[in-house]
Coordinates of C-alpha atoms and ligand atoms in Angstrom, one line a residue:
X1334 CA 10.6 4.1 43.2
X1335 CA 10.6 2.0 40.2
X1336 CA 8.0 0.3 38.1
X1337 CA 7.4 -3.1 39.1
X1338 CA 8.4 -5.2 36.0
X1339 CA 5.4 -6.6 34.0
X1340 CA 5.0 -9.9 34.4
X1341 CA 2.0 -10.2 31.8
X1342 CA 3.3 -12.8 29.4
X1343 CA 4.6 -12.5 25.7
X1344 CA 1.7 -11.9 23.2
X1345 CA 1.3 -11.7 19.5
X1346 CA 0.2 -7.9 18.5
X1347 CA -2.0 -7.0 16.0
X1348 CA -2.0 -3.8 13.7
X1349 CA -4.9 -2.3 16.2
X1350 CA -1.8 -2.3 18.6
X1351 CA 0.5 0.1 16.3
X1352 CA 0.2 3.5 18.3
X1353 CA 0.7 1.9 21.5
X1354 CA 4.5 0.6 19.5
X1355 CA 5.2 3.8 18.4
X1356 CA 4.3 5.4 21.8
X1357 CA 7.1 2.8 22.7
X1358 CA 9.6 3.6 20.4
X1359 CA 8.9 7.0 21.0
X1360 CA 9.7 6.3 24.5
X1361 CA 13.3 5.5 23.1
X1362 CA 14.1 8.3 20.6
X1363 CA 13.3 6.2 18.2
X1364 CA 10.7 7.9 15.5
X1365 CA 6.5 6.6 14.3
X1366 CA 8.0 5.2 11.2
X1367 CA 4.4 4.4 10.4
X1368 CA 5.1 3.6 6.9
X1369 CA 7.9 0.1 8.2
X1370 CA 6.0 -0.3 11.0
X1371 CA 3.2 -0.8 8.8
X1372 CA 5.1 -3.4 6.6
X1373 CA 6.5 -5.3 9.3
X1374 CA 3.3 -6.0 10.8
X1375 CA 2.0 -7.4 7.3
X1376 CA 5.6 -10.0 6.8
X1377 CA 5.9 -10.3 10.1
X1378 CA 5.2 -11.7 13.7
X1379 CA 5.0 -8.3 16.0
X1380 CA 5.0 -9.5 19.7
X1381 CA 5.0 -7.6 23.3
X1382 CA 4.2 -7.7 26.6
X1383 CA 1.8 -5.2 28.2
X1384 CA 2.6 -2.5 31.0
X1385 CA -1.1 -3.3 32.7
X1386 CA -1.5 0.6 32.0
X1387 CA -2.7 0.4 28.5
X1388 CA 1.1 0.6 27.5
X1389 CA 3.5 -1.8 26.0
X1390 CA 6.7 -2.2 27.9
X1391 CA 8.4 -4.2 25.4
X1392 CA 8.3 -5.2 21.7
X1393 CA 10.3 -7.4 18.9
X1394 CA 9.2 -8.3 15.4
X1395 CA 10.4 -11.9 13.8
X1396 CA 10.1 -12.2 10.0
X1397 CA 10.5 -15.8 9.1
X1398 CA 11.7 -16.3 5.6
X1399 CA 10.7 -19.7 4.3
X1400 CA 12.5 -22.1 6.5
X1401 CA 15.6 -20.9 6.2
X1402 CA 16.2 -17.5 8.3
X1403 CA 13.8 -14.9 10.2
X1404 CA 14.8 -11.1 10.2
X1405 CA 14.5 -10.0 14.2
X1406 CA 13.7 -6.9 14.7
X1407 CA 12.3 -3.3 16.3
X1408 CA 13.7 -4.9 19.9
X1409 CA 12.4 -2.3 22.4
X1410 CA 12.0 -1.6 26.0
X1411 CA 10.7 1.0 27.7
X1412 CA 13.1 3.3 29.1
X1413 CA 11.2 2.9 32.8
X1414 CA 11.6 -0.8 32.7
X1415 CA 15.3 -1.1 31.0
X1416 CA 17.9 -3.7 32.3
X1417 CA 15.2 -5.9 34.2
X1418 CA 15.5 -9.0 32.3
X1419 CA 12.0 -7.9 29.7
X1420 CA 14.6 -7.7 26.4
X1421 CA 16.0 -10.9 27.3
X1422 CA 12.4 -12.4 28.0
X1423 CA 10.9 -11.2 24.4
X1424 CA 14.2 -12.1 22.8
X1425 CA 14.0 -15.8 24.0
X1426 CA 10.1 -15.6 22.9
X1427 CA 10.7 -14.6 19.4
X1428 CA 13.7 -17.3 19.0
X1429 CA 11.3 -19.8 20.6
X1430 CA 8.3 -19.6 18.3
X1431 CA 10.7 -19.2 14.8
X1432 CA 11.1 -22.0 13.7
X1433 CA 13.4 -21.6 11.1
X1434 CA 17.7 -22.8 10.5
X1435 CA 19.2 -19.2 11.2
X1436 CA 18.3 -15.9 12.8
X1437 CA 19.7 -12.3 11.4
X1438 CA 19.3 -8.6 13.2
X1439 CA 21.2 -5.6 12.8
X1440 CA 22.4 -4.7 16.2
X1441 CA 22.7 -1.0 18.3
X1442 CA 25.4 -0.7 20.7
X1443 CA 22.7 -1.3 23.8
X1444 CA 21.2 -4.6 22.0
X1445 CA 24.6 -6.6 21.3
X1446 CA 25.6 -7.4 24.3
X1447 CA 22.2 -8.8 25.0
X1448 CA 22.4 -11.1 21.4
X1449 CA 25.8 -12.0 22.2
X1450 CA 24.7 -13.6 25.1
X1451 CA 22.0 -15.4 23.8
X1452 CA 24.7 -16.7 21.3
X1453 CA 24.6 -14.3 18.1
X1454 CA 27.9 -13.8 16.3
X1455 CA 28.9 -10.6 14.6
X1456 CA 29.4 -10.9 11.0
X1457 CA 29.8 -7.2 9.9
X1458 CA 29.3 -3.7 10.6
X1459 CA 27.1 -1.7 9.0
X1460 CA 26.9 2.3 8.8
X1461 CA 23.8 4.4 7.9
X1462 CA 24.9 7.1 5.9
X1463 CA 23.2 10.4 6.0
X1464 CA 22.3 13.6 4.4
X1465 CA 21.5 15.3 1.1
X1466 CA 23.1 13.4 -1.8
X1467 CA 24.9 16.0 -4.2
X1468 CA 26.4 15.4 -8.1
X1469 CA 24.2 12.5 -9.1
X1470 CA 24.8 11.3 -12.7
X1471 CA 21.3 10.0 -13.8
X1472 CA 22.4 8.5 -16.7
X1473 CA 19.1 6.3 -17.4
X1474 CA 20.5 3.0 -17.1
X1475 CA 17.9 1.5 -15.3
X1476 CA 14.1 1.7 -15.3
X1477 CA 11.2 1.7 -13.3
X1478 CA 10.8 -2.3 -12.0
X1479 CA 7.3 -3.9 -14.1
X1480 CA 5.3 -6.8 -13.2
X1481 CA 7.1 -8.8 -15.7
X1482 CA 10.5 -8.5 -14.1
X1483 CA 9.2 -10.0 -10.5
X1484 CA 10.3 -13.2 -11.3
X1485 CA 13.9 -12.3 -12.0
X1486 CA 13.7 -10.1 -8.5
X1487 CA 12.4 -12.9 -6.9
X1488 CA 15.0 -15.4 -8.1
X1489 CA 18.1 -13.1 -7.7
X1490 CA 16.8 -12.0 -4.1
X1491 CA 16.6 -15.7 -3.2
X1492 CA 20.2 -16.0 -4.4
X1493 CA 21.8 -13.2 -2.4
X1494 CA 20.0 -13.4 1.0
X1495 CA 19.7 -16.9 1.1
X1496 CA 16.6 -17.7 1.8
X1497 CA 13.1 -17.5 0.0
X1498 CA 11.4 -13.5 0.8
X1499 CA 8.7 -14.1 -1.8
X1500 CA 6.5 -12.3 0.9
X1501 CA 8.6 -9.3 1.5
X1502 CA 9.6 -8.9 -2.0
X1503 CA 6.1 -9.3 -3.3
X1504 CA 5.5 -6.2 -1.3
X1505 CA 8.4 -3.8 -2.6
X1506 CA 6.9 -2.0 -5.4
X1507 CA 4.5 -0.8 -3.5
X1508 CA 6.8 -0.2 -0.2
X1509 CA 8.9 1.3 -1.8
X1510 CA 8.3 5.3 -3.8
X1511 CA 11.1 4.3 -6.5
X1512 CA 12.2 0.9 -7.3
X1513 CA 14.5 0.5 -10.6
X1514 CA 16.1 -2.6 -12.6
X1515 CA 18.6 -3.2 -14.5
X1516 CA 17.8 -5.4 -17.6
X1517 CA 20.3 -8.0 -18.9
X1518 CA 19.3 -10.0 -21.5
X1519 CA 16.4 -12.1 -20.5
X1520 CA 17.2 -11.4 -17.0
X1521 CA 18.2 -8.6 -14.4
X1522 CA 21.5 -7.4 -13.6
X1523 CA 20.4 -5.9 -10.5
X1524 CA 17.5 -4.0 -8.5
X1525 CA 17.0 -1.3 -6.3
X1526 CA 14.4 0.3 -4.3
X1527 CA 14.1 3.8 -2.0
X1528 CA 11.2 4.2 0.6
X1529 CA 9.9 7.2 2.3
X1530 CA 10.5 7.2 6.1
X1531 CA 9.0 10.2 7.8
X1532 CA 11.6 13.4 6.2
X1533 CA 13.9 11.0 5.2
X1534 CA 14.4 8.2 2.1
X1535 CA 16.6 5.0 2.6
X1536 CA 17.8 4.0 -0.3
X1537 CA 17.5 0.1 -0.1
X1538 CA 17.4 -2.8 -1.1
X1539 CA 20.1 -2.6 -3.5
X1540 CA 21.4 -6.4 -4.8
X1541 CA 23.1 -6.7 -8.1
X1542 CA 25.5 -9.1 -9.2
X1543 CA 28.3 -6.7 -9.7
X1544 CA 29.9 -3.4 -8.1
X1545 CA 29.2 -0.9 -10.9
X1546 CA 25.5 -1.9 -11.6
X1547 CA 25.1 -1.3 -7.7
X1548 CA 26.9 2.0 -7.9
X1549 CA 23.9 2.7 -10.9
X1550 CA 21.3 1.5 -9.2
X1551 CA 22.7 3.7 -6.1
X1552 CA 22.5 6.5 -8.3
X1553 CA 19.4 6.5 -10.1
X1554 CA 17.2 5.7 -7.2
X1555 CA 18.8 8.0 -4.8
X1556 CA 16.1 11.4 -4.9
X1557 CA 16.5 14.5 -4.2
X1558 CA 16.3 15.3 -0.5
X1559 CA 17.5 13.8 3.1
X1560 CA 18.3 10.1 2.3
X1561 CA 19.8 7.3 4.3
X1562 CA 22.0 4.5 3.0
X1563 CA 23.0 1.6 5.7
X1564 CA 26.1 0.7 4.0
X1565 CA 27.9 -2.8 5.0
X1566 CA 31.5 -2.7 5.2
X1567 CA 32.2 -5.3 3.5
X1568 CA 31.3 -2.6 0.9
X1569 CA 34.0 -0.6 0.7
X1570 CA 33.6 0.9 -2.8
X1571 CA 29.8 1.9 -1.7
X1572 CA 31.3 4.1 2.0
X1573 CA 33.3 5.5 -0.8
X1574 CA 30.7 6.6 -3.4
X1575 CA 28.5 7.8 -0.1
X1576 CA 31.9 10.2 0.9
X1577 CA 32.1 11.5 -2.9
X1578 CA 28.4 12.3 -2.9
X1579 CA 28.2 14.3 0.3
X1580 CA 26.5 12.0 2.7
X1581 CA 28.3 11.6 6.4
X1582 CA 28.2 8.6 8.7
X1583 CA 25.2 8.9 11.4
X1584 CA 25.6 6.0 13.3
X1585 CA 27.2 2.3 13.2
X1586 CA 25.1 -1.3 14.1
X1587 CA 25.9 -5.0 14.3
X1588 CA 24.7 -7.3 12.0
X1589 CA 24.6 -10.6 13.7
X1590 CA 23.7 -14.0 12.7
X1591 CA 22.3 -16.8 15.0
X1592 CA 22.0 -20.4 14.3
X1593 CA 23.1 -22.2 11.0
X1594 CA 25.4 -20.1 8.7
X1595 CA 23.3 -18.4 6.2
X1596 CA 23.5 -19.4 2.9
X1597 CA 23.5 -16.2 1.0
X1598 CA 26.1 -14.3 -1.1
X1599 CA 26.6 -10.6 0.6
X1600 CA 29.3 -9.9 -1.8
X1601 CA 26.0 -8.8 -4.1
X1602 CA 24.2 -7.9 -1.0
X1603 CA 24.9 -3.8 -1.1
X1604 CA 22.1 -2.4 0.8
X1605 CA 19.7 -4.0 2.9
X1606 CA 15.8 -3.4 2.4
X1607 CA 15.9 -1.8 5.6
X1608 CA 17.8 -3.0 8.9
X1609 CA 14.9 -4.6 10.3
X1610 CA 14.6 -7.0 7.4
X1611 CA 18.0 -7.7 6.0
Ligands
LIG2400 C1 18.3 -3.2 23.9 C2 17.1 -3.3 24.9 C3 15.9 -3.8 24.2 C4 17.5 -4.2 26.1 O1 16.4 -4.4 26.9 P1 16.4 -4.7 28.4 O2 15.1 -5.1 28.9 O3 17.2 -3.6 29.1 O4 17.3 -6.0 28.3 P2 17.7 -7.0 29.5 O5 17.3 -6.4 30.8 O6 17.1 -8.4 29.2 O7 19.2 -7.1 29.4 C5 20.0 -5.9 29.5 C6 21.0 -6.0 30.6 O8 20.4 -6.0 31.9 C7 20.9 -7.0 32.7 N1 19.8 -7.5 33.5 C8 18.8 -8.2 33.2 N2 18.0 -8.4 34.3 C9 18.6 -7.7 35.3 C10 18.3 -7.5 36.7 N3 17.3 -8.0 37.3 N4 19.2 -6.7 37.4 C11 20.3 -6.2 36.8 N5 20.6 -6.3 35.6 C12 19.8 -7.1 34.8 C13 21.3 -8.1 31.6 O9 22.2 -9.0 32.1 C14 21.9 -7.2 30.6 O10 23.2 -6.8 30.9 P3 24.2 -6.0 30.0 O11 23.8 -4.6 30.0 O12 25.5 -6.3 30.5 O13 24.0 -6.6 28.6 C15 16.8 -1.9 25.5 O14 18.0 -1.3 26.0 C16 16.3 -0.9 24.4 O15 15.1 -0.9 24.1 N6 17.2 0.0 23.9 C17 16.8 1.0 22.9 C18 16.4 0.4 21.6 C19 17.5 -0.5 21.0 O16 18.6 0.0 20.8 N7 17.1 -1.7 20.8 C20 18.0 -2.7 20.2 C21 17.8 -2.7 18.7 S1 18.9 -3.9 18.0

């Protein structure tokens, strides 16, 4: 027989509530990802409603940026509860209580459906990239990021995504295990970081204002070992570089867009931070 559905209403988690998420997404194949769980619950609003077991039976996180657009993400329900209205329930919460102009996600096959109903519109798809990469050049052209080059991140980053992420960017050099500039005059050209995720490193964010300081950021902050790159197809000249360098296509998402049309520039948007943060 099945579970009865939970009818405990939406609440706001805390970090004291992390295993009981990764018990969760567990549940659905997903991995502990301790490290961006972690971050997420210190930029973010983590809600879920409780199974009355001790279990959650449902999660999503909303990152507002400014007032401009939130990042929704980590949208999970447990397996033994799916297709019972609880996504649709914790999707409506989230989008109730953030308040800002426009919504993103990046969107699997069994979310969409749900977002397109609740009136998200597909902008792009997106493919994570995976595997060892091979023939790297290294040719030095950018460095490690310093303090003194946060306010160039900051401003660029604002530029691209379109809205202000001094909170998440604040973060990155300590998110991240590598994250590279490169200096232009007084400025950047561009910035990259790579973060460990259990075995694996994506490489992200990249945002640079042209293609072949991307394609040397790409390089130079790609390591050694299982990476993943969530390339945008809008990107063609990145799938490309992933294909030279060895790395295969893993899987394909959504990215979707709710509310006012965001006002950023994805033509120098090459690699997301991570999918659950745009
Ligand atoms: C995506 C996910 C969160 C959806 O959660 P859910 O609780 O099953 O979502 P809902 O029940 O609100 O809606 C899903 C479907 O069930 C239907 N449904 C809702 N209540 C129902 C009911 N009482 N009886 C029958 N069907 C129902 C909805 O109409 C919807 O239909 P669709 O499959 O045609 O889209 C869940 O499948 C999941 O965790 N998947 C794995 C992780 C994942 O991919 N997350 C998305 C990341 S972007």
């Amino acid at each position: 027989m099945d579970s009865p559905v939970p009818d405990a209403p939406v609440r706001l988690l805390g970090i004291k509530d992390l295993p009981a998420c990764q018990r969760l997404a567990e549940d659905r194949g997903w991995g502990r990802e301790d490290h961006k769980w972690r971050f997420l619950f210190s930029v973010g609003d983590v809600y879920g409603i409780d199974d009355g077991n001790g279990e959650l039976a449902g999660t999503v996180i909303s990152t507002p940026y400014g007032k401009d657009v939130a990042a929704i993400s980590m949208v999970l329900v447990a397996k033994r509860y799916e297709r019972r209205g609880l996504g649709g329930r914790l999707m409506r919460h989230a989008m109730d209580n953030t308040e800002t102009a426009s919504l993103c996600l990046t969107a699997t096959d069994y979310g969409r459906p749900l977002y397109e109903r609740l009136g998200f519109r597909s902008v792009a798809l997106c493919t994570a990239y995976t595997g060892v990469a091979e023939g790297l050049s290294k040719r030095g052209v950018s460095v490690p990021a310093e303090a003194r080059d946060m306010p160039a991140i900051h401003e660029l980053d604002s530029e691209v995504f379109g809205a202000d992420r001094s909170e998440v960017v604040k973060g990155l050099p300590s998110f991240c295990e590598s994250f590279r500039v490169v200096r232009h005059g007084h400025g950047i050209a561009g910035f990259a970081g790579a973060w460990k995720n259990e075995d694996r490193t994506p490489v992200g964010p990249v945002i640079a204002q042209d293609t072949e300081t991307a394609l040397t950021l790409v390089d130079e902050v790609t390591p050694p070992g299982p990476v993943r790159l969530d390339v945008d197809h809008r990107h063609p000249e990145l799938i490309a570089w992933a294909e030279a360098h060895g790395l295969r296509p893993a899987f394909t998402t959504t990215i979707m867009e709710y509310g006012a049309p965001i006002n950023g520039d994805p033509s120098r948007l090459y690699v997301p931070i991570a999918q659950a943060l745009g």
